[in-house]
Short mmCIF file of C-alpha atoms in Angstrom, two decimals:
data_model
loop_
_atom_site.label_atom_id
_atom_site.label_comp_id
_atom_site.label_asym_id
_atom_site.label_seq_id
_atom_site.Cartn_x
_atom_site.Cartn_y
_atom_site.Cartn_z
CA UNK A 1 41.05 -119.03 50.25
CA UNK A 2 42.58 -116.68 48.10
CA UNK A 3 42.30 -116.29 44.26
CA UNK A 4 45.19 -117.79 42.26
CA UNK A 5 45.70 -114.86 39.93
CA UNK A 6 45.38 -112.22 42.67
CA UNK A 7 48.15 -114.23 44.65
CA UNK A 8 50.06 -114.07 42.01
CA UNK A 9 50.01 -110.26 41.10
CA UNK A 10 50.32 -109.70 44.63
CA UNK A 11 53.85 -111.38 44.78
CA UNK A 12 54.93 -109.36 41.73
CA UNK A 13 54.02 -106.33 43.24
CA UNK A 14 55.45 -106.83 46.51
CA UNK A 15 58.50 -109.08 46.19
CA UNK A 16 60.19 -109.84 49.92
CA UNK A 17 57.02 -108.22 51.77
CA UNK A 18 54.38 -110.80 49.86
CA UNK A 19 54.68 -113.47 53.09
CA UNK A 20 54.01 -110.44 55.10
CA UNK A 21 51.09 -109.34 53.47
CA UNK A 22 49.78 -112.88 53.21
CA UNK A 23 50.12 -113.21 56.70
CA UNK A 24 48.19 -109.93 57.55
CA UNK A 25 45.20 -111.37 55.68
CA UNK A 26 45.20 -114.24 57.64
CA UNK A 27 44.99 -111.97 60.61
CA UNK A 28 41.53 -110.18 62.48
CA UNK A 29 40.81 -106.98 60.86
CA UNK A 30 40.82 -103.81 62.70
CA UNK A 31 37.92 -102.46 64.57
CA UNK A 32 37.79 -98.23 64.81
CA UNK A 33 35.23 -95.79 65.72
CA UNK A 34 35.25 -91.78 65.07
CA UNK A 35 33.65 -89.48 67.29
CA UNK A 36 31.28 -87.15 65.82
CA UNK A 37 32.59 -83.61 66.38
CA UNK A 38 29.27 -82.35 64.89
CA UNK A 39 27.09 -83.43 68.20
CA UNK A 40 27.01 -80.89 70.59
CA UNK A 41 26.05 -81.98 74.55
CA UNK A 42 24.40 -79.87 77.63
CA UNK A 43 27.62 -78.96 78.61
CA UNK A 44 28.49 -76.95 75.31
CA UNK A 45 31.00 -79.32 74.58
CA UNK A 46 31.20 -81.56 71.21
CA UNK A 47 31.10 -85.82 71.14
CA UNK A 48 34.99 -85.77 70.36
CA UNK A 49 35.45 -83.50 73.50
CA UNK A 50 33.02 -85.15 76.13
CA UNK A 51 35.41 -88.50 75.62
CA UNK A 52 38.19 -86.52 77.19
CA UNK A 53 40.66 -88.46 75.18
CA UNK A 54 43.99 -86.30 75.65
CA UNK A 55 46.48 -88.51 74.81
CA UNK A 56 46.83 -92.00 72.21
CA UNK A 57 44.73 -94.28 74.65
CA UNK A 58 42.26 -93.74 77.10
CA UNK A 59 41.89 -96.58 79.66
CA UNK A 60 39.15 -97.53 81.44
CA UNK A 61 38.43 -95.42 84.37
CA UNK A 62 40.05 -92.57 83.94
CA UNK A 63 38.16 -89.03 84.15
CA UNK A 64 37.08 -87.30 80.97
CA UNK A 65 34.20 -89.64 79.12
CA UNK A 66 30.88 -88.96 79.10
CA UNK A 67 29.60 -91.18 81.29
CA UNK A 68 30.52 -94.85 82.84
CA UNK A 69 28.17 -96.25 80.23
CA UNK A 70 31.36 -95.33 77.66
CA UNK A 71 34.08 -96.32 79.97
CA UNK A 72 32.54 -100.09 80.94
CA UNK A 73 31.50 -100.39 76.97
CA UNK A 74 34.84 -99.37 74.93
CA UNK A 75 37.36 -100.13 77.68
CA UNK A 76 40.11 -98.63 75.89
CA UNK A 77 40.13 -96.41 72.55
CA UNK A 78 43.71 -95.49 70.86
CA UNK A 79 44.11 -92.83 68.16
CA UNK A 80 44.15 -93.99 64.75
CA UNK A 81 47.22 -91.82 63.79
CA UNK A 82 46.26 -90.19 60.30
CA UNK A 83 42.75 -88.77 61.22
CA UNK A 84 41.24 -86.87 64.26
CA UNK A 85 38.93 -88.07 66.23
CA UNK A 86 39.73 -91.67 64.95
CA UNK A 87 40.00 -94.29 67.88
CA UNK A 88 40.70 -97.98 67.69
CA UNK A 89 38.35 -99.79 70.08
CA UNK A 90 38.64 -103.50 71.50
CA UNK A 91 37.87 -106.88 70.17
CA UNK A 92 35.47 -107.52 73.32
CA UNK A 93 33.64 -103.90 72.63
CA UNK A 94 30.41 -103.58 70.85
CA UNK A 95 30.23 -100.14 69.88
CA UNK A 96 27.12 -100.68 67.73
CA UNK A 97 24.76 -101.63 70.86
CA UNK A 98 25.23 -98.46 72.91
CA UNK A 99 22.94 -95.86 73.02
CA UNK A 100 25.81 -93.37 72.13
CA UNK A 101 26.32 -95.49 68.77
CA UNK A 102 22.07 -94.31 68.52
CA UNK A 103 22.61 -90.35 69.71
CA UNK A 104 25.26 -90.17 66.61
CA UNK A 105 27.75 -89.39 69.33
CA UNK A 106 30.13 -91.42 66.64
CA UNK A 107 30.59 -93.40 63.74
CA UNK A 108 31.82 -97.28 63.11
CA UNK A 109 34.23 -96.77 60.52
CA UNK A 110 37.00 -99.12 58.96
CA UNK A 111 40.53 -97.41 60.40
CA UNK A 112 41.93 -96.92 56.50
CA UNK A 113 38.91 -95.52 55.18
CA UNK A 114 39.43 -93.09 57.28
CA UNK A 115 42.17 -91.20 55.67
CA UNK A 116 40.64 -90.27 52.71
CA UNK A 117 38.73 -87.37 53.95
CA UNK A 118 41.47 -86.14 55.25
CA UNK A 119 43.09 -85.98 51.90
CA UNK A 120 39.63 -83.58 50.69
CA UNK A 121 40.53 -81.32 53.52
CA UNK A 122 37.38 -79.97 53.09
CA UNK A 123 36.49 -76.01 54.78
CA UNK A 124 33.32 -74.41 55.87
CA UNK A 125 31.22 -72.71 53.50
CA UNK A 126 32.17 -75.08 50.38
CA UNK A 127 30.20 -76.71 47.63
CA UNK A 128 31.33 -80.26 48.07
CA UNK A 129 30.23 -83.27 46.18
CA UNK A 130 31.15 -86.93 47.57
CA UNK A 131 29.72 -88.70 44.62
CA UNK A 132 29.51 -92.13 45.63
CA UNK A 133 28.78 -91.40 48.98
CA UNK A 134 27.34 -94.73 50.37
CA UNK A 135 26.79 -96.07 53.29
CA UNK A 136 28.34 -92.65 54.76
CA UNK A 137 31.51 -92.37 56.98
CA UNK A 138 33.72 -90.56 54.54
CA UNK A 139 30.72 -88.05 53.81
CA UNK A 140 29.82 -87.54 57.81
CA UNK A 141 33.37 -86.95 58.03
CA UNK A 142 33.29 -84.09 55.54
CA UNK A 143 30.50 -82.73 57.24
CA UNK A 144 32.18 -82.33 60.62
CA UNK A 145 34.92 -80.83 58.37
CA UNK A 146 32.58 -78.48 57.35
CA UNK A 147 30.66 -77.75 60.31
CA UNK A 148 27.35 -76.59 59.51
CA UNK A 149 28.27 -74.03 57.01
CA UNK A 150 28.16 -74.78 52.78
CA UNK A 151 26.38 -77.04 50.48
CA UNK A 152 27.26 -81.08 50.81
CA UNK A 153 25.80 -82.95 47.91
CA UNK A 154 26.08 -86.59 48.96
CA UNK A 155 25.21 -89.17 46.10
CA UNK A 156 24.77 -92.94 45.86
CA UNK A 157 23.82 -94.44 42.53
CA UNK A 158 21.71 -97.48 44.10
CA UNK A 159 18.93 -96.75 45.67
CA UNK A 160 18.81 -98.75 49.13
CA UNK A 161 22.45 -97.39 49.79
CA UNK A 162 21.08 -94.35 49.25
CA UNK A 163 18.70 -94.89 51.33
CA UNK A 164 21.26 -96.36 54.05
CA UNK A 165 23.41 -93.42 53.29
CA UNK A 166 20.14 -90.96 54.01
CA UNK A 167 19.75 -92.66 58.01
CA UNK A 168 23.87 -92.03 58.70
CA UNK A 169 23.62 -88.40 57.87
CA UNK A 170 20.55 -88.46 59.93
CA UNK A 171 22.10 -90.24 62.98
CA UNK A 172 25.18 -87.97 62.55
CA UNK A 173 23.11 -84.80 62.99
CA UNK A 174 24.14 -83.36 59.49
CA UNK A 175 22.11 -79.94 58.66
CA UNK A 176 23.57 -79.02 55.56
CA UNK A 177 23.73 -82.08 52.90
CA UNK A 178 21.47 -83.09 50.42
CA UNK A 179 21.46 -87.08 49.37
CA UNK A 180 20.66 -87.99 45.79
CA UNK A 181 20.39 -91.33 43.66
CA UNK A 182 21.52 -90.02 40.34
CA UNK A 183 23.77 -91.03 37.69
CA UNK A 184 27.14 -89.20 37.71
CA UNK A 185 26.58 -88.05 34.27
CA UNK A 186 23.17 -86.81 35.05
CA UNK A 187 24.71 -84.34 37.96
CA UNK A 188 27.19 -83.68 35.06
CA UNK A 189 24.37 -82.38 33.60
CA UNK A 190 23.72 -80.05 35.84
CA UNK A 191 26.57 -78.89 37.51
CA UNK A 192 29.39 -77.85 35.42
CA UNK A 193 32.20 -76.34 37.54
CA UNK A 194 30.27 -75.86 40.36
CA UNK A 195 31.85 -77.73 42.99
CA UNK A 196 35.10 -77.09 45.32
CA UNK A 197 35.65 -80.22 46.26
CA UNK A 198 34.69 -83.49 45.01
CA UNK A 199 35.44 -87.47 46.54
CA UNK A 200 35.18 -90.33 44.48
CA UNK A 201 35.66 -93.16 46.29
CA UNK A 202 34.90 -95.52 43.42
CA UNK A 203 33.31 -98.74 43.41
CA UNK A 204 36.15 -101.12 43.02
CA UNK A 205 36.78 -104.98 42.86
CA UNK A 206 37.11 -105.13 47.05
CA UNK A 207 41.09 -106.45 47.14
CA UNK A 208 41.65 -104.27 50.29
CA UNK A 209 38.65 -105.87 52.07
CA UNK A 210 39.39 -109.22 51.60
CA UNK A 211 40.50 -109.90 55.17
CA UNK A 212 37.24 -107.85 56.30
CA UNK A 213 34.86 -109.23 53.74
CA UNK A 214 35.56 -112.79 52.74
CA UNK A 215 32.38 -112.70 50.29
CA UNK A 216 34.51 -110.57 48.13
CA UNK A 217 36.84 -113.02 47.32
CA UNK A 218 34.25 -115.02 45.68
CA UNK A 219 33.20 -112.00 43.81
CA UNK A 220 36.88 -111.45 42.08
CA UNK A 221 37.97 -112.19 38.34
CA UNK A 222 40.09 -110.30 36.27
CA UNK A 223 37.13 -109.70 33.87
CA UNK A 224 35.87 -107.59 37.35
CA UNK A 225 39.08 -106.05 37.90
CA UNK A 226 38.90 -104.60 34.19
CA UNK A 227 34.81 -103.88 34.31
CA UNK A 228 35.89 -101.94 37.34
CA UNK A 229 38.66 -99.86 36.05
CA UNK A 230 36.27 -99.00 32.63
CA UNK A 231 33.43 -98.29 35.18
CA UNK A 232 35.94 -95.65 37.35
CA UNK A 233 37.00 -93.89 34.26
CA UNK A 234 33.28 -93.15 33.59
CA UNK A 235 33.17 -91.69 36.92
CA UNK A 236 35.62 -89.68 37.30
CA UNK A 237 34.97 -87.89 33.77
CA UNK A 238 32.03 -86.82 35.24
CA UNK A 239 34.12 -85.09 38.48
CA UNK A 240 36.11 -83.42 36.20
CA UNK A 241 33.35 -81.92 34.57
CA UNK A 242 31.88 -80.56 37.64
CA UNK A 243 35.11 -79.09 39.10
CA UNK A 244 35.86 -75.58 39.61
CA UNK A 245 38.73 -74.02 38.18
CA UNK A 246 41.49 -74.35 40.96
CA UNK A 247 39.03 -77.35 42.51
CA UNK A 248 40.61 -80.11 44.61
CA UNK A 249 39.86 -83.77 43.75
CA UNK A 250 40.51 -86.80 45.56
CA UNK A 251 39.99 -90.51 43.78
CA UNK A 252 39.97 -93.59 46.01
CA UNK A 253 39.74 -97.44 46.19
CA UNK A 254 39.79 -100.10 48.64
CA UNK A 255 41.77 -102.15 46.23
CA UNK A 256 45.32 -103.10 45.48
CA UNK A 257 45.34 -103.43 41.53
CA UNK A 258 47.27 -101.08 39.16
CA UNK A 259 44.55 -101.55 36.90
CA UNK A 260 41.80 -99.36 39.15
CA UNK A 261 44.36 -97.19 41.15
CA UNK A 262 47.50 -95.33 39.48
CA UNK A 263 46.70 -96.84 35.75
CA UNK A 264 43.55 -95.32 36.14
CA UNK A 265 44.55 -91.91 37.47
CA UNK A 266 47.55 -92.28 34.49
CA UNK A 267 44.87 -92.51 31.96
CA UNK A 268 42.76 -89.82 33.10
CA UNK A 269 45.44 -86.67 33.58
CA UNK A 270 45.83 -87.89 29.99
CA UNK A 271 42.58 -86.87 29.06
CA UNK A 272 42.36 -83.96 31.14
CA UNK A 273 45.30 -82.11 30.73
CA UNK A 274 44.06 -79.63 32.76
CA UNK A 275 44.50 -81.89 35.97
CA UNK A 276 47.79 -82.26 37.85
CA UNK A 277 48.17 -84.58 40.70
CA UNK A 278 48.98 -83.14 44.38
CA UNK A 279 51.74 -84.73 46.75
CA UNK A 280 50.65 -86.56 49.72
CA UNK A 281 52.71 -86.43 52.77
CA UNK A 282 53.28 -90.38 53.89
CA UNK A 283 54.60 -89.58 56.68
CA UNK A 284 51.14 -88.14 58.58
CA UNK A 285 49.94 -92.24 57.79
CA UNK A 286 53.01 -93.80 59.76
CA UNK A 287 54.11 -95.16 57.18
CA UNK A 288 57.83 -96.90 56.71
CA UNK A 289 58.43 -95.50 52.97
CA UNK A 290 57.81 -91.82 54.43
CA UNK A 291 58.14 -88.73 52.32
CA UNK A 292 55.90 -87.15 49.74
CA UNK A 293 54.78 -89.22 46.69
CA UNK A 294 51.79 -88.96 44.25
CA UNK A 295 49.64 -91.94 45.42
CA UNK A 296 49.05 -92.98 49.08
CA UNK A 297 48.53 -96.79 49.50
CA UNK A 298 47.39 -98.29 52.37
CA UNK A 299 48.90 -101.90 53.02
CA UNK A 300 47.69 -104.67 55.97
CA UNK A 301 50.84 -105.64 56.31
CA UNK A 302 52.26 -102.04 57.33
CA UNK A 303 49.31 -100.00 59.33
CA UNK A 304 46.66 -101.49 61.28
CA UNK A 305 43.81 -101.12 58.76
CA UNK A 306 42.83 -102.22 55.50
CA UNK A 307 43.90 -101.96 51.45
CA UNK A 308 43.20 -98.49 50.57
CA UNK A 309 44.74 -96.21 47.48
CA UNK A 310 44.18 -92.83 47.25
CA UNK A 311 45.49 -89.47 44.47
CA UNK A 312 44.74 -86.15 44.91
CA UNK A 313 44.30 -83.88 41.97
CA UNK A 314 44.03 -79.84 41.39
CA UNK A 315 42.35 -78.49 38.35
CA UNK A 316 43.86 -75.72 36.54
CA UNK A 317 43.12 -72.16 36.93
CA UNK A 318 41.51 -70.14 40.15
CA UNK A 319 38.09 -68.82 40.84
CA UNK A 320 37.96 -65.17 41.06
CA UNK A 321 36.86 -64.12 44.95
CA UNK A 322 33.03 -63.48 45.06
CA UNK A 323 32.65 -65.05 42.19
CA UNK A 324 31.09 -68.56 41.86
CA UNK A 325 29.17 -70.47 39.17
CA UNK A 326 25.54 -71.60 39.31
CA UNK A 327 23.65 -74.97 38.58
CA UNK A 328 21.74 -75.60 35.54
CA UNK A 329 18.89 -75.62 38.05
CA UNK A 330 19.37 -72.04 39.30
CA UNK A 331 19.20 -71.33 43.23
CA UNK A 332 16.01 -73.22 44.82
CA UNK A 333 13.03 -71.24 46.04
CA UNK A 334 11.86 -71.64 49.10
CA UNK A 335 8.41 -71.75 51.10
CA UNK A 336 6.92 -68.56 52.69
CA UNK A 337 6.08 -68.35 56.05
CA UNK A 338 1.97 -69.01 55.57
CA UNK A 339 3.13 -72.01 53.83
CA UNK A 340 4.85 -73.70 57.20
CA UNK A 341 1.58 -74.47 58.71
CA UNK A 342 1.96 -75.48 62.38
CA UNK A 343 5.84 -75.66 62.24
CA UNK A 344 6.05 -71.99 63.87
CA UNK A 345 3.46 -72.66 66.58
CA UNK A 346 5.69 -76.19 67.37
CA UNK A 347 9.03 -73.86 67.37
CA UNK A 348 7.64 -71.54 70.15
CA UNK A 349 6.22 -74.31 72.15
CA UNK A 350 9.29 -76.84 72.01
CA UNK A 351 12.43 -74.56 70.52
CA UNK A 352 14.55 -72.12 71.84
CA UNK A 353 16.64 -72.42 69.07
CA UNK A 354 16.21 -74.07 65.09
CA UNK A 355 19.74 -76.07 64.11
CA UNK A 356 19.83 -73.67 60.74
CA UNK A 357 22.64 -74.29 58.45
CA UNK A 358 25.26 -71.49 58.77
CA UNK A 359 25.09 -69.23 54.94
CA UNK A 360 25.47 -65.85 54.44
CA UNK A 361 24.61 -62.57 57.02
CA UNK A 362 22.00 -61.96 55.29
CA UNK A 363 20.21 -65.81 54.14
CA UNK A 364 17.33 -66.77 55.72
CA UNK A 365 16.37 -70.20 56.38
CA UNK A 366 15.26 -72.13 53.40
CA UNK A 367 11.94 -74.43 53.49
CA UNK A 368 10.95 -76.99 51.49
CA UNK A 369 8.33 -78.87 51.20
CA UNK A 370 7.47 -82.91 49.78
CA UNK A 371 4.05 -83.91 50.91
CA UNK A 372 3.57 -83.47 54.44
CA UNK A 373 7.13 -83.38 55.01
CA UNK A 374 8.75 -80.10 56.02
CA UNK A 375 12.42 -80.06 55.14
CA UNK A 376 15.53 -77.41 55.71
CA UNK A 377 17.61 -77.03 53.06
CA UNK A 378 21.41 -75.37 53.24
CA UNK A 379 21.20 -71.28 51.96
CA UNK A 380 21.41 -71.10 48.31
CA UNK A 381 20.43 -74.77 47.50
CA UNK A 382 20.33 -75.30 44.10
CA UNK A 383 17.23 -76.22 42.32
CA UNK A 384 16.46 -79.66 42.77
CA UNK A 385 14.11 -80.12 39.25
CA UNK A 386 15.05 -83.29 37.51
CA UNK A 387 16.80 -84.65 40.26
CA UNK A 388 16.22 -87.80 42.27
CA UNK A 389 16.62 -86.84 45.56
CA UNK A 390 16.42 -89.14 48.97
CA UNK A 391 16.85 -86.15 51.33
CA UNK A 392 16.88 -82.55 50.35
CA UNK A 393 17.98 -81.59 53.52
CA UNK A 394 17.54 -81.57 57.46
CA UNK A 395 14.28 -83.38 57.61
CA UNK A 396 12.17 -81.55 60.34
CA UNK A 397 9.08 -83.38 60.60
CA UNK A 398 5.59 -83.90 59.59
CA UNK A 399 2.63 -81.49 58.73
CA UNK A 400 -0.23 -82.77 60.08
CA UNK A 401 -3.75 -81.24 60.59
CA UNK A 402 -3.56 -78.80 63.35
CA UNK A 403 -0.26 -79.83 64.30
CA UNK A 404 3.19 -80.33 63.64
CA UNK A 405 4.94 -83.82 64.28
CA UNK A 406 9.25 -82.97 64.79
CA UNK A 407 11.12 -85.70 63.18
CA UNK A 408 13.40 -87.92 64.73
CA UNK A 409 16.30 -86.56 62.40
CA UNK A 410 15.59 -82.50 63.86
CA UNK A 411 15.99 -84.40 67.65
CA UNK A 412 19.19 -85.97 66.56
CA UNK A 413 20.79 -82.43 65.25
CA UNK A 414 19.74 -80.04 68.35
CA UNK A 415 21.71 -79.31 71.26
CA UNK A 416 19.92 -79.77 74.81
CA UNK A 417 20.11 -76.05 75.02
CA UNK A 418 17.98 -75.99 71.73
CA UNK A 419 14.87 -77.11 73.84
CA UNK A 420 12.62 -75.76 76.26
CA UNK A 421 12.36 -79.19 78.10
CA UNK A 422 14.86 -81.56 78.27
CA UNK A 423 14.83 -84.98 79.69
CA UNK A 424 18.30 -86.80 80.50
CA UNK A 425 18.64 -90.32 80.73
CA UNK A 426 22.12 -92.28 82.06
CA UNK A 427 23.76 -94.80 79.22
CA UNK A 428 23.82 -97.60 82.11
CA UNK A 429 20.09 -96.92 83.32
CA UNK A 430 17.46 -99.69 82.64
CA UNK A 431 15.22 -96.32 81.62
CA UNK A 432 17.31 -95.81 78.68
CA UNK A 433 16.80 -99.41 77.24
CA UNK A 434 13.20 -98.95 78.39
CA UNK A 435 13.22 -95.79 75.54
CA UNK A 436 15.10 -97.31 72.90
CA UNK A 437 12.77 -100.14 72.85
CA UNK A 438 9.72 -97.97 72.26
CA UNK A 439 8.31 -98.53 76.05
CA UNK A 440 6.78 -95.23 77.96
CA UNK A 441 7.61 -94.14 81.32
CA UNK A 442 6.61 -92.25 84.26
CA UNK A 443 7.92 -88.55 84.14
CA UNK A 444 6.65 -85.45 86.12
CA UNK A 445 7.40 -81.71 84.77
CA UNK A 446 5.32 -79.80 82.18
CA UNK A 447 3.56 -81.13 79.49
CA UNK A 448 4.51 -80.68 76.14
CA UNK A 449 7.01 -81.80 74.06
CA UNK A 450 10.87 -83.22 75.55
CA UNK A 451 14.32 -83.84 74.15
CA UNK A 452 15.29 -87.06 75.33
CA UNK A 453 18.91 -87.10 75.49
CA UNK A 454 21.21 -89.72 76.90
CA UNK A 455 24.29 -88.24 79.15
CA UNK A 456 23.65 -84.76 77.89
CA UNK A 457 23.53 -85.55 74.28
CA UNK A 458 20.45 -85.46 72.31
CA UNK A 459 18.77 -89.45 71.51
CA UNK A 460 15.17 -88.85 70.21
CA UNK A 461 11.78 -86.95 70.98
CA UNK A 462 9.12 -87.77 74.20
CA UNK A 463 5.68 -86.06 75.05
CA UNK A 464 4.94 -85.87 78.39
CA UNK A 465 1.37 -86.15 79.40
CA UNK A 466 -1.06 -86.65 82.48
CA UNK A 467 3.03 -88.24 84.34
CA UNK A 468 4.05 -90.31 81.53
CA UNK A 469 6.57 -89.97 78.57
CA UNK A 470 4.77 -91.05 75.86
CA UNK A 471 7.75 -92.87 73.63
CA UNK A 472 8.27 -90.97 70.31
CA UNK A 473 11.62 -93.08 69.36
CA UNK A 474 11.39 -94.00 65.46
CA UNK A 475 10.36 -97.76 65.42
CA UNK A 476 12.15 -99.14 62.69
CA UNK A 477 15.29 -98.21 65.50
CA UNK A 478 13.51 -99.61 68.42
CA UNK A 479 15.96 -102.11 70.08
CA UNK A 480 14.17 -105.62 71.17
CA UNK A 481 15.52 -107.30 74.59
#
């Protein structure tokens, strides 16, 4: 099942714990979930907090959750031990199908992956860049991090990740990132020691996800292995560029070989002298070695998770306080009032309050606009001139003639006690299936425009008319029984 040559390193490398490891990949992989600490329910309380998980499991029944819906679904959810808000679910659960998976109320992400954002430790009001950001969980995670406040520049080099990448920081309810499909050394380019913070979780040749991804085997050679490693040290020239003095920089892989993981971090404090790696504290990851080292690895055989390998590095040097560095590109511009056509009119009508990315006392919110589309970006954007961009920011709707049409992404980041009218739907209820499928249904109140939300969290927009809730639920997401 395995490749030869990767069996064979593997023994090297592991000497009496290879028959462990080779059993682990013979095993299921794990299943985890993270709740979403970003999505904020009727109640004032956030996702993580309405699953009133207070201790490492939470078994079915017992008081807390959001609603039965949650309890009857998951069954039982225990901590993943080296992130919060990380929960193991159960084999027989299928997280992906409820509507919470749909209201961003969490994320499906692979237990391991999980602990590199932890290692950014990212803080609100930073310039962070996750550079190959695709299909999302690590850059959702810095968000919640964050919390509304700073710029999150979240890249993908290929286009439909980018894409896929652009729909999780959607469903997530993200406000201030930005998704591009650029080259690293185009964003080199343009932003020279600009950034805090930056993630590379480099492609790699997939060792770690063999268990969870048989394709991958198929896909290994050492000739990958080494394109790999040649293609990472591309990469991460192009972080190092884009630093800050006194910048943080984590490197990543979901792979086991030397070649992409601590040969490659070897070779590149080489060439940047000015780089010096940061200890990692084992023992927050459970695992047996324990103490601090310069690496973190992530083995089957020892947590339950995948392969992962992670460094941390610090640049050199501080940045002065007050003082930070702009982007080739300047600071973006942004539209005038006149320019917003119906999208104050729609705010009085609909909003009691606009999910604005948190900048300075004195920023005001920043428009933008593509087309039709009316977009929010974070306060002091930079320009976005020469730059493919997917999503410049919290996309807010459509400009239509005479009227404004809200997106399904400006639903998805509001609060129920962002609307004037609300209308809450039960996980369990047949009515809730009847939405997600597109369907109307009958509704009395005043007309106008609703929040749909599912157990107090936000799900998608509704217009009720003459008694019925006309569906307004994106339908590329429409669910088909």
């Amino acid at each position: 099942m395995f490749p030869e040559q990767f069996l064979e390193r593997m023994q090297q490398m592991l000497g009496q714990e290879y028959n462990a490891f080779l059993e682990s990949l013979q095993g299921k992989p794990c299943q985890a979930l993270r709740l979403n600490s970003l999505k904020m329910g009727a109640d004032g309380r956030n996702a993580a907090e309405a699953f009133g998980i207070r201790d490492e499991t939470w078994e079915p029944g017992e008081s807390g959750g959001p609603g039965e819906g949650a309890v009857k679904s998951f069954a039982r959810l225990e901590r993943v031990p080296w992130t919060e808000n990380g929960y193991y679910y159960n084999e027989e659960a299928h997280p992906g199908r409820h509507p919470y998976h749909q209201a961003g109320l969490y994320y499906i992400q692979e237990p391991s992956a999980m602990a590199v954002a932890e290692l950014l430790e990212a803080q609100p009001g930073e310039r962070i860049l996750d550079l190959c950001a695709a299909p999302g969980g690590k850059a959702t995670r810095i968000a919640a991090e964050m919390k509304g406040q700073g710029f999150l520049l979240c890249n993908e080099i290929h286009l439909a990740r980018a894409r896929a990448l652009s729909e999780n920081i959607e469903r997530m309810g993200v406000v201030n990132a930005c998704v591009a499909n650029e080259q690293p050394g185009r964003l080199a380019e343009i932003f020279p020691g600009y950034f805090d913070r930056i993630l590379v979780d480099a492609p790699c040749s997939g060792e770690g996800m063999f268990r969870k991804n048989p394709e991958a085997c198929g896909e290994w050679s050492p000739e990958n292995v080494a394109m790999c490693a040649e293609r990472q040290k591309e990469i991460l020239d192009c972080a190092a560029r884009m630093l800050r003095p006194g910048g943080r920089l984590v490197y990543s892989t979901c792979t086991f070989a030397p070649e992409e993981n601590e040969e490659t971090i070897s070779s590149f404090t080489e060439r940047w002298g000015e780089y010096e790696m940061v200890s990692i504290d084992r023992k927050r990851f459970g695992l047996p070695d324990g103490g601090e080292g310069p690496y973190l690895r992530l083995w089957p055989h020892r947590i339950r998770g995948e392969g992962h390998f992670a460094a941390v590095l610090k640049k050199a040097g501080d940045q002065e306080p007050g003082c930070r560095r702009g982007s080739g590109n300047g600071v973006l511009k942004g539209l005038g009032e006149r320019e917003l056509g119906e999208f104050p009119a729609f705010c009085r009508e609909a909003l009691l309050r606009m999910p604005v990315p948190e900048g300075k006392e004195d920023s005001r919110p920043l428009f933008l606009r593509f087309g039709d589309n009316l977009y929010l970006a974070p306060p002091e954007m930079p320009g976005l001139e020469g730059l493919k961009v997917v999503r410049p920011g919290l996309h807010l709707g459509e400009l239509k003639k005479n009227r404004f049409q809200p997106s399904h992404a400006l639903a998805l980041a509001m609060s129920p006690r962002d609307a004037v009218h609300v209308w809450n739907l039960r996980a369990e209820d047949e009515e809730t299936a009847v939405y997600l499928n597109g369907q109307t249904f009958p509704a009395q109140g005043e007309k106008g425009w609703y929040l749909i939300c599912v157990d107090g969290f936000s799900l998608g927009w509704g217009k009720l008319s003459a008694g019925i809730m006309k569906n307004h639920y994106p339908r590329g997401l429409r669910s088909v029984r």
